[in-house]
């Protein structure tokens, strides 16, 4: 397998011409080498720490602006000067109201508006509309700086997590995050107070209601807008489509209502935009099987009109056709059509959900076990500037983990190893499961000699104390016999792993070595000729209350025979009887057959075996061995 | 006729299937034809409906071209059926021949609508995506049959044309009926008028519209055709981009540039743009990207270094700074005041730190000053008006 010429697979080798230096840590982490993160958890805290430092500095500057007035920069650098968040205009006037709106002070604006009304000063329609915009966008809450971060992250994660649950429970979950539209809040109050309302007022109210999950009110308000013979703009229609999908009706009903809305868009001579279709597809996701045909019809409609679908469009379609829970029940070929269409295209940001595409595409490739498709997706990621659409850290890690696992599963080992060198650690830091997949790939390709190297790497990536990874490594090393040189390397690796267990013990009160680990380490020492250490391992079995395997004891017997030491052999038998192992009989026979032992020893053995054979049938009791 | 029939006979079963280009569409016909696996009633309805919407086009028997066309589309699973049906057909045609030769053509009873159990199996294996795009199957009646029918019509005392057309209609009906039940039942249906290559042209829209569930199944890619899909020629398979669309928007109307009123971006637009920009943020991949970002923020200068970066000077040119004589029009042309003001303008023209506005203000200030101090000037005998 390893002799296969790489040229054949050449087109899928990792691109080594990339700007990135694959031997270095990512640029964002290059500061003090001691601080370079080695696991994904560490890298997240590194980036957060860096960002929070910047924010803290900005906070102090803005808190005490009078100390930071010196401006010697020529030309002037506005972003380094303190920002003013407090309104400067103190009197009650429309200008003051406008200032507060610009500064996004929700409560202050509402108070100023009320004061103006009390004073009898009329507020212009435009300013009132701007105030309504502010209230509706932030849902009558203060606009905090991480408002967006909270809203979008939480809603997306909850969306992914609760996709399987039905509508009702999702509604319940919905109340726990984000802002909900309270009845008779300031926006509604001010809206009612307005002497004249134009289309913009209605539109912004509708959009606010939909954003904060009050679909019924939004639809009612839309009826009112129509009654007043006003025209809604396309953004409002997009919000109404979302509102329709949020209502409690049957799927058929909802779809018909959405189609009705689209017809109204045409009747009012408005032009749909990309958001219109993306909103429809986003809502169709929750229609599950019923939504598949409408989704494709929507996609075709989009293309027919000449609106180019964005990555978010394709993401919704993939989510609809390749649902989490039903992985390959009737696998669709939709993804192939999509990838054929997208290959070579460069994208610009058009929808906030554009960065979800690559993650879902790779998830599908992984579940379909299609490596060619994965290469296509990865090629698209590397086209032009598309790598900006990989999304935040956790999404990038997910993408690359899935990609690399697929490579381990399906690709030739040499190409996989090339990708390993290329991606890790400069692009992503591997999870222990990724390394286990790599180990299994090495096993399949019969390249177990790379295992000590992988262990070394694992330690670097913070997996020193991962027991599943260590057990996998030990298991693979100990499974078969290998040539002498390799055995030595394996034994060194095993010794290293042993030391990690020991240091773990030192920290914990209840030492817990897994039985597998003990067995494997002992066998590896034995095969490499490190007999002393192997015997020490046997002693550890007792200490940790683990039972040695039959094969292990047999190997010990072999080694005792090789070194011609009956004393060792007797030790083994004693140990076996101490554990009351059924193999004790077999061992005793071997002992008697292969070794020259004295008569007394034979009698002692006889007692031992008698005791063992007795007690093996009943429950174990602490019968001391020997005479 | 017999040798010809037998020659064409092997191809006969193929013609059953929705032939022509467009396997997927074809299978729609076959499936509806063979009856839905939904029980008797549905089968009945489908078959009846099929007949009701049938538009038959007669064309001459076209022996050679059709078979080759059909063979290429035939999936393997049809082979076993073909064998059995071949035998049936032979027998049927043998029987038919005898009937046709009699003057009194008896129209056979419409075949029994028994539930066709094996239809489900065949429908399943035949199942291929059905999409709109009407495909036609042309069918022709044996000219001899037609001749026989017209002979019958002649012999009967009724209106010849109507009789003849009715008889031919019946013949067609039986043909299609028999084909529908061929796969299911091995029992002999006395077609009475099976001809080796009868082709029926029909529009497929009616069929397609009655099976929305089926269409949805296609679009999701149903189970039993997952295995076939990879081997099926991709050209034949429907692309997700081809097919029915909502037909709500008119492409021409949408691409027209409608006059849009330009309004200032509202809070919604601004925040949406910010969200998009935030989505696209990635940590810097190298020092150049960091420097680009710093340059955008204004912290780093732009290269090549522009000495006047960020300095506009209100758009004024050098001559506005240097030639300030025009502001001296209000001052006397002679005398110490003038002399003084010329020195002032000379100094101002060499001053790089003031804007043109500021220089003009300077001169204005002097004018005001001299205006106020008119009496002192008068005392000294200097004219200033």
Short mmCIF file of N, CA and C in Angstrom, two decimals, chain A residues 124-250:
data_model
loop_
_atom_site.label_atom_id
_atom_site.label_comp_id
_atom_site.label_asym_id
_atom_site.label_seq_id
_atom_site.Cartn_x
_atom_site.Cartn_y
_atom_site.Cartn_z
N UNK A 124 -41.35 65.04 15.10
CA UNK A 124 -41.56 64.79 13.67
C UNK A 124 -41.72 63.29 13.43
N UNK A 125 -42.38 63.01 12.32
CA UNK A 125 -42.65 61.61 11.97
C UNK A 125 -41.36 60.83 11.80
N UNK A 126 -40.38 61.50 11.19
CA UNK A 126 -39.14 60.79 10.93
C UNK A 126 -38.45 60.39 12.22
N UNK A 127 -38.42 61.34 13.18
CA UNK A 127 -37.74 61.02 14.44
C UNK A 127 -38.51 59.94 15.18
N UNK A 128 -39.85 60.03 15.14
CA UNK A 128 -40.63 58.99 15.81
C UNK A 128 -40.36 57.64 15.18
N UNK A 129 -40.27 57.65 13.85
CA UNK A 129 -39.97 56.37 13.18
C UNK A 129 -38.61 55.83 13.61
N UNK A 130 -37.65 56.73 13.74
CA UNK A 130 -36.33 56.27 14.17
C UNK A 130 -36.39 55.71 15.59
N UNK A 131 -37.19 56.35 16.41
CA UNK A 131 -37.34 55.83 17.76
C UNK A 131 -37.99 54.46 17.74
N UNK A 132 -38.99 54.32 16.90
CA UNK A 132 -39.64 53.02 16.77
C UNK A 132 -38.66 51.97 16.28
N UNK A 133 -37.81 52.36 15.32
CA UNK A 133 -36.78 51.45 14.83
C UNK A 133 -35.95 50.93 16.00
N UNK A 134 -35.52 51.86 16.83
CA UNK A 134 -34.67 51.50 17.95
C UNK A 134 -35.39 50.54 18.89
N UNK A 135 -36.63 50.88 19.21
CA UNK A 135 -37.38 50.06 20.15
C UNK A 135 -37.66 48.68 19.57
N UNK A 136 -38.03 48.66 18.30
CA UNK A 136 -38.39 47.37 17.71
C UNK A 136 -37.17 46.48 17.51
N UNK A 137 -36.05 47.10 17.16
CA UNK A 137 -34.88 46.27 16.91
C UNK A 137 -34.39 45.61 18.19
N UNK A 138 -34.37 46.40 19.28
CA UNK A 138 -33.84 45.85 20.51
C UNK A 138 -34.91 45.31 21.43
N UNK A 139 -36.15 45.29 20.95
CA UNK A 139 -37.21 44.68 21.73
C UNK A 139 -37.42 45.34 23.06
N UNK A 140 -37.29 46.65 23.08
CA UNK A 140 -37.53 47.41 24.30
C UNK A 140 -36.56 47.06 25.42
N UNK A 141 -35.40 46.54 25.06
CA UNK A 141 -34.35 46.30 26.05
C UNK A 141 -33.20 47.23 25.70
N UNK A 142 -32.28 47.38 26.63
CA UNK A 142 -31.12 48.20 26.33
C UNK A 142 -30.24 47.47 25.32
N UNK A 143 -29.63 48.25 24.46
CA UNK A 143 -28.77 47.65 23.45
C UNK A 143 -27.41 47.42 24.05
N UNK A 144 -27.14 46.21 24.50
CA UNK A 144 -25.80 45.95 25.06
C UNK A 144 -24.86 45.60 23.91
N UNK A 145 -23.59 45.72 24.17
CA UNK A 145 -22.62 45.54 23.08
C UNK A 145 -22.58 44.12 22.57
N UNK A 146 -22.84 43.14 23.44
CA UNK A 146 -22.80 41.77 22.92
C UNK A 146 -24.20 41.23 22.69
N UNK A 147 -25.11 42.15 22.39
CA UNK A 147 -26.49 41.75 22.09
C UNK A 147 -26.51 40.74 20.96
N UNK A 148 -25.79 41.06 19.90
CA UNK A 148 -25.82 40.18 18.72
C UNK A 148 -25.19 38.85 19.02
N UNK A 149 -24.07 38.92 19.75
CA UNK A 149 -23.37 37.68 20.05
C UNK A 149 -24.30 36.74 20.80
N UNK A 150 -24.99 37.28 21.80
CA UNK A 150 -25.88 36.43 22.59
C UNK A 150 -27.01 35.88 21.75
N UNK A 151 -27.64 36.78 21.00
CA UNK A 151 -28.81 36.37 20.25
C UNK A 151 -28.46 35.29 19.25
N UNK A 152 -27.44 35.57 18.43
CA UNK A 152 -27.21 34.65 17.31
C UNK A 152 -26.60 33.35 17.78
N UNK A 153 -25.62 33.41 18.70
CA UNK A 153 -24.97 32.18 19.12
C UNK A 153 -25.96 31.27 19.82
N UNK A 154 -26.68 31.86 20.76
CA UNK A 154 -27.60 31.02 21.53
C UNK A 154 -28.68 30.44 20.64
N UNK A 155 -29.21 31.30 19.77
CA UNK A 155 -30.32 30.79 18.96
C UNK A 155 -29.84 29.71 18.01
N UNK A 156 -28.63 29.88 17.48
CA UNK A 156 -28.13 28.87 16.54
C UNK A 156 -27.87 27.57 17.25
N UNK A 157 -27.24 27.64 18.43
CA UNK A 157 -26.92 26.41 19.12
C UNK A 157 -28.17 25.70 19.55
N UNK A 158 -29.12 26.47 20.06
CA UNK A 158 -30.36 25.85 20.47
C UNK A 158 -31.10 25.27 19.29
N UNK A 159 -30.97 25.96 18.17
CA UNK A 159 -31.63 25.45 16.98
C UNK A 159 -31.08 24.11 16.60
N UNK A 160 -29.75 24.01 16.62
CA UNK A 160 -29.14 22.74 16.24
C UNK A 160 -29.48 21.67 17.25
N UNK A 161 -29.55 22.06 18.49
CA UNK A 161 -29.77 21.06 19.52
C UNK A 161 -31.22 20.60 19.55
N UNK A 162 -32.13 21.51 19.30
CA UNK A 162 -33.53 21.14 19.45
C UNK A 162 -34.19 20.83 18.13
N UNK A 163 -33.41 20.58 17.12
CA UNK A 163 -34.03 20.29 15.82
C UNK A 163 -34.93 19.08 15.89
N UNK A 164 -34.52 18.15 16.75
CA UNK A 164 -35.29 16.92 16.79
C UNK A 164 -36.59 17.09 17.57
N UNK A 165 -36.58 18.00 18.53
CA UNK A 165 -37.79 18.11 19.36
C UNK A 165 -38.88 18.78 18.56
N UNK A 166 -40.12 18.58 19.01
CA UNK A 166 -41.23 19.11 18.24
C UNK A 166 -41.46 20.58 18.51
N UNK A 167 -42.43 21.12 17.86
CA UNK A 167 -42.67 22.57 17.92
C UNK A 167 -42.90 23.03 19.34
N UNK A 168 -43.70 22.29 20.09
CA UNK A 168 -44.09 22.77 21.41
C UNK A 168 -42.90 22.96 22.33
N UNK A 169 -42.08 21.94 22.41
CA UNK A 169 -40.96 22.06 23.33
C UNK A 169 -40.00 23.15 22.87
N UNK A 170 -39.97 23.33 21.56
CA UNK A 170 -39.07 24.39 21.08
C UNK A 170 -39.60 25.74 21.50
N UNK A 171 -40.95 25.85 21.53
CA UNK A 171 -41.51 27.12 21.98
C UNK A 171 -41.12 27.37 23.42
N UNK A 172 -41.18 26.31 24.21
CA UNK A 172 -40.82 26.49 25.62
C UNK A 172 -39.38 26.90 25.73
N UNK A 173 -38.53 26.23 24.95
CA UNK A 173 -37.11 26.57 25.01
C UNK A 173 -36.90 28.00 24.55
N UNK A 174 -37.76 28.42 23.59
CA UNK A 174 -37.59 29.75 23.03
C UNK A 174 -37.67 30.82 24.08
N UNK A 175 -38.49 30.62 25.10
CA UNK A 175 -38.63 31.68 26.07
C UNK A 175 -37.41 31.85 26.93
N UNK A 176 -36.52 30.89 26.88
CA UNK A 176 -35.39 31.00 27.78
C UNK A 176 -34.27 31.84 27.20
N UNK A 177 -34.25 32.02 25.91
CA UNK A 177 -33.17 32.81 25.36
C UNK A 177 -33.76 33.93 24.52
N UNK A 178 -32.97 34.95 24.36
CA UNK A 178 -33.42 36.06 23.55
C UNK A 178 -34.54 36.83 24.22
N UNK A 179 -34.98 37.84 23.49
CA UNK A 179 -35.96 38.75 24.05
C UNK A 179 -37.31 38.42 23.44
N UNK A 180 -38.34 38.42 24.24
CA UNK A 180 -39.68 38.24 23.68
C UNK A 180 -40.43 39.56 23.72
N UNK A 181 -41.37 39.65 22.87
CA UNK A 181 -42.14 40.86 22.69
C UNK A 181 -43.25 40.89 23.73
N UNK A 182 -43.13 41.81 24.65
CA UNK A 182 -44.18 41.90 25.66
C UNK A 182 -45.32 42.74 25.12
N UNK A 183 -46.50 42.36 25.47
CA UNK A 183 -47.66 43.15 25.02
C UNK A 183 -47.62 44.50 25.72
N UNK A 184 -48.09 45.52 25.04
CA UNK A 184 -48.18 46.87 25.60
C UNK A 184 -46.81 47.39 26.05
N UNK A 185 -45.78 47.03 25.32
CA UNK A 185 -44.49 47.59 25.67
C UNK A 185 -44.39 48.99 25.05
N UNK A 186 -43.23 49.60 25.25
CA UNK A 186 -43.09 51.00 24.84
C UNK A 186 -43.33 51.20 23.36
N UNK A 187 -42.90 50.23 22.57
CA UNK A 187 -43.06 50.39 21.13
C UNK A 187 -44.54 50.49 20.78
N UNK A 188 -45.32 49.56 21.34
CA UNK A 188 -46.75 49.58 21.03
C UNK A 188 -47.40 50.85 21.55
N UNK A 189 -46.94 51.27 22.72
CA UNK A 189 -47.54 52.47 23.31
C UNK A 189 -47.27 53.68 22.43
N UNK A 190 -46.05 53.83 22.03
CA UNK A 190 -45.69 55.00 21.22
C UNK A 190 -46.37 54.91 19.86
N UNK A 191 -46.44 53.70 19.35
CA UNK A 191 -47.12 53.51 18.06
C UNK A 191 -48.57 53.97 18.15
N UNK A 192 -49.20 53.63 19.26
CA UNK A 192 -50.60 54.03 19.42
C UNK A 192 -50.73 55.55 19.56
N UNK A 193 -49.68 56.18 20.13
CA UNK A 193 -49.76 57.62 20.37
C UNK A 193 -49.52 58.45 19.13
N UNK A 194 -48.94 57.81 18.11
CA UNK A 194 -48.56 58.60 16.94
C UNK A 194 -49.79 59.17 16.26
N UNK A 195 -49.79 60.49 15.98
CA UNK A 195 -50.95 61.07 15.29
C UNK A 195 -51.05 60.58 13.86
N UNK A 196 -49.89 60.47 13.18
CA UNK A 196 -49.93 59.93 11.83
C UNK A 196 -48.86 58.86 11.70
N UNK A 197 -49.19 57.82 10.98
CA UNK A 197 -48.23 56.73 10.80
C UNK A 197 -48.04 56.52 9.32
N UNK A 198 -46.82 56.32 8.93
CA UNK A 198 -46.64 55.97 7.53
C UNK A 198 -46.25 54.50 7.42
N UNK A 199 -45.98 54.10 6.21
CA UNK A 199 -45.71 52.68 5.97
C UNK A 199 -44.51 52.23 6.80
N UNK A 200 -43.53 53.12 6.92
CA UNK A 200 -42.33 52.73 7.65
C UNK A 200 -42.65 52.38 9.09
N UNK A 201 -43.58 53.11 9.70
CA UNK A 201 -43.92 52.83 11.10
C UNK A 201 -44.47 51.42 11.23
N UNK A 202 -45.44 51.11 10.36
CA UNK A 202 -46.02 49.77 10.41
C UNK A 202 -44.96 48.71 10.17
N UNK A 203 -44.13 48.98 9.15
CA UNK A 203 -43.14 47.97 8.78
C UNK A 203 -42.19 47.68 9.92
N UNK A 204 -41.74 48.75 10.58
CA UNK A 204 -40.75 48.50 11.61
C UNK A 204 -41.39 47.76 12.79
N UNK A 205 -42.66 48.09 13.07
CA UNK A 205 -43.34 47.37 14.14
C UNK A 205 -43.48 45.90 13.80
N UNK A 206 -43.87 45.63 12.55
CA UNK A 206 -44.03 44.23 12.16
C UNK A 206 -42.71 43.48 12.29
N UNK A 207 -41.65 44.11 11.80
CA UNK A 207 -40.35 43.43 11.86
C UNK A 207 -39.93 43.19 13.29
N UNK A 208 -40.21 44.17 14.16
CA UNK A 208 -39.84 43.99 15.55
C UNK A 208 -40.62 42.85 16.20
N UNK A 209 -41.91 42.79 15.88
CA UNK A 209 -42.73 41.73 16.48
C UNK A 209 -42.25 40.36 16.04
N UNK A 210 -41.91 40.25 14.77
CA UNK A 210 -41.46 38.94 14.27
C UNK A 210 -40.13 38.58 14.89
N UNK A 211 -39.26 39.58 15.00
CA UNK A 211 -37.94 39.29 15.55
C UNK A 211 -38.03 38.79 16.97
N UNK A 212 -39.00 39.31 17.72
CA UNK A 212 -39.12 38.92 19.12
C UNK A 212 -40.29 37.99 19.33
N UNK A 213 -40.59 37.24 18.32
CA UNK A 213 -41.49 36.10 18.40
C UNK A 213 -42.90 36.45 18.83
N UNK A 214 -43.50 37.36 18.11
CA UNK A 214 -44.92 37.62 18.32
C UNK A 214 -45.60 37.58 16.95
N UNK A 215 -45.68 36.40 16.35
CA UNK A 215 -46.13 36.34 14.96
C UNK A 215 -47.58 36.76 14.76
N UNK A 216 -48.42 36.41 15.72
CA UNK A 216 -49.84 36.70 15.51
C UNK A 216 -50.07 38.20 15.46
N UNK A 217 -49.42 38.91 16.39
CA UNK A 217 -49.59 40.36 16.38
C UNK A 217 -49.05 40.96 15.08
N UNK A 218 -47.95 40.36 14.61
CA UNK A 218 -47.36 40.89 13.38
C UNK A 218 -48.34 40.75 12.22
N UNK A 219 -48.96 39.57 12.14
CA UNK A 219 -49.89 39.36 11.03
C UNK A 219 -51.11 40.27 11.17
N UNK A 220 -51.55 40.49 12.40
CA UNK A 220 -52.69 41.39 12.59
C UNK A 220 -52.33 42.80 12.16
N UNK A 221 -51.13 43.20 12.53
CA UNK A 221 -50.71 44.55 12.17
C UNK A 221 -50.60 44.70 10.66
N UNK A 222 -50.22 43.61 10.02
CA UNK A 222 -50.13 43.66 8.55
C UNK A 222 -51.50 43.89 7.95
N UNK A 223 -52.50 43.22 8.52
CA UNK A 223 -53.86 43.45 8.01
C UNK A 223 -54.24 44.91 8.18
N UNK A 224 -53.85 45.46 9.33
CA UNK A 224 -54.17 46.87 9.57
C UNK A 224 -53.48 47.76 8.54
N UNK A 225 -52.24 47.39 8.23
CA UNK A 225 -51.50 48.16 7.23
C UNK A 225 -52.21 48.12 5.88
N UNK A 226 -52.71 46.96 5.53
CA UNK A 226 -53.41 46.85 4.25
C UNK A 226 -54.70 47.65 4.29
N UNK A 227 -55.38 47.61 5.45
CA UNK A 227 -56.62 48.37 5.57
C UNK A 227 -56.38 49.85 5.38
N UNK A 228 -55.20 50.31 5.81
CA UNK A 228 -54.90 51.72 5.62
C UNK A 228 -54.33 52.01 4.25
N UNK A 229 -54.36 51.01 3.39
CA UNK A 229 -53.92 51.16 2.00
C UNK A 229 -52.48 51.62 1.91
N UNK A 230 -51.65 51.04 2.75
CA UNK A 230 -50.23 51.33 2.66
C UNK A 230 -49.51 50.12 2.09
N UNK A 231 -48.27 50.39 1.65
CA UNK A 231 -47.50 49.29 1.06
C UNK A 231 -46.35 48.90 1.99
N UNK A 232 -46.22 47.63 2.17
CA UNK A 232 -45.10 47.16 2.98
C UNK A 232 -43.88 46.99 2.09
N UNK A 233 -42.70 47.15 2.66
CA UNK A 233 -41.50 46.93 1.84
C UNK A 233 -41.10 45.46 1.91
N UNK A 234 -40.09 45.14 1.12
CA UNK A 234 -39.77 43.72 0.94
C UNK A 234 -39.25 43.10 2.23
N UNK A 235 -38.59 43.92 3.07
CA UNK A 235 -38.09 43.36 4.33
C UNK A 235 -39.22 42.94 5.23
N UNK A 236 -40.30 43.74 5.18
CA UNK A 236 -41.46 43.40 6.00
C UNK A 236 -42.08 42.12 5.50
N UNK A 237 -42.14 41.95 4.19
CA UNK A 237 -42.69 40.70 3.67
C UNK A 237 -41.85 39.52 4.12
N UNK A 238 -40.53 39.72 4.12
CA UNK A 238 -39.69 38.63 4.61
C UNK A 238 -40.03 38.29 6.05
N UNK A 239 -40.25 39.34 6.85
CA UNK A 239 -40.60 39.08 8.25
C UNK A 239 -41.95 38.38 8.35
N UNK A 240 -42.87 38.76 7.47
CA UNK A 240 -44.20 38.13 7.52
C UNK A 240 -44.13 36.66 7.16
N UNK A 241 -43.24 36.34 6.22
CA UNK A 241 -43.08 34.93 5.87
C UNK A 241 -42.63 34.16 7.09
N UNK A 242 -41.68 34.76 7.82
CA UNK A 242 -41.22 34.10 9.03
C UNK A 242 -42.34 33.97 10.04
N UNK A 243 -43.16 35.02 10.14
CA UNK A 243 -44.28 34.98 11.09
C UNK A 243 -45.25 33.87 10.75
N UNK A 244 -45.52 33.72 9.44
CA UNK A 244 -46.44 32.66 9.03
C UNK A 244 -45.94 31.30 9.43
N UNK A 245 -44.63 31.12 9.31
CA UNK A 245 -44.09 29.81 9.66
C UNK A 245 -44.08 29.58 11.16
N UNK A 246 -44.15 30.67 11.94
CA UNK A 246 -44.09 30.51 13.38
C UNK A 246 -45.45 30.19 13.97
N UNK A 247 -46.52 30.38 13.17
CA UNK A 247 -47.85 30.16 13.74
C UNK A 247 -48.09 28.68 13.97
N UNK A 248 -49.25 28.41 14.59
CA UNK A 248 -49.53 27.06 15.03
C UNK A 248 -50.34 26.24 14.08
N UNK A 249 -50.26 26.56 12.80
CA UNK A 249 -51.16 25.83 11.90
C UNK A 249 -50.51 24.60 11.32
N UNK A 250 -51.27 23.91 10.51
CA UNK A 250 -50.73 22.70 9.88
C UNK A 250 -49.78 23.12 8.76
#
